[in-house]
Amino acid sequence: MNTSSTTQNPIRHEVEIQVTREMMIKAWRAWFFKNEHWLGLSLAVLLIGIGVCMDLRDGILGSFSIISLTLLAMGFFIYVGGYWMGRSRAITKLESIIEGKARYTFTEETIQAESSLGSMTLGWAALDEVRQYEDLILLGFRGASYSTLPKAQLTPAALAFLLERAEVNGIKTRGF
């Protein structure tokens, strides 16, 4: 029986960050427009446009063109409305955090976040994506939520550890 008293200190990286309104708007824009379906949407708009142009050769729009344009307009307004509502929610959430300050702790097993709103501890499996967008690091959690970390406020060791844990856990990384 081995009774060695060697204990390993768990790896732990703590960072304090402060997110500004401008950072939050930039992060929301990056998160909202990350949609990878732009090619399909562009193709659909192009096909509807061609169909409408062909229909206009007779000088009058047919039923199919009117329905297509109506659906296209409705989709556009829903998309724009979704952007503004989400942006407003992100800013409201930031404004409820005192001075936009939070503390993140990364360990081998968990990600912990603390702010004036409270704290949460999640396993790495809760993270879906780590993405760099300009000077921000976005942590995308399963369930369509994300956290914004200003890259300049992370220590190089904490960022390297975050990326290493992402790789070990099969989490997508982009923009690095």
mmCIF file of N, CA and C in Angstrom, residues 2 54 93 112 128 165:
data_model
loop_
_atom_site.group_PDB
_atom_site.id
_atom_site.type_symbol
_atom_site.label_atom_id
_atom_site.label_comp_id
_atom_site.label_asym_id
_atom_site.label_seq_id
_atom_site.Cartn_x
_atom_site.Cartn_y
_atom_site.Cartn_z
ATOM 1 N N ASN A 2 0.639 2.127 -0.969
ATOM 2 C CA ASN A 2 1.444 3.334 -1.106
ATOM 3 C C ASN A 2 0.754 4.469 -0.376
ATOM 4 N N MET A 54 -38.516 37.916 -63.588
ATOM 5 C CA MET A 54 -39.117 37.196 -64.709
ATOM 6 C C MET A 54 -40.629 37.438 -64.751
ATOM 7 N N LYS A 93 -28.468 43.355 -19.483
ATOM 8 C CA LYS A 93 -27.757 42.412 -18.609
ATOM 9 C C LYS A 93 -26.442 43.024 -18.142
ATOM 10 N N GLN A 112 -15.778 28.922 -13.794
ATOM 11 C CA GLN A 112 -16.603 29.593 -12.799
ATOM 12 C C GLN A 112 -16.632 31.075 -13.127
ATOM 13 N N ASP A 128 -19.663 25.184 -25.794
ATOM 14 C CA ASP A 128 -19.792 24.695 -27.166
ATOM 15 C C ASP A 128 -18.716 25.272 -28.080
ATOM 16 N N ARG A 165 -7.883 23.556 -22.687
ATOM 17 C CA ARG A 165 -9.047 22.831 -22.141
ATOM 18 C C ARG A 165 -10.109 22.660 -23.224
#
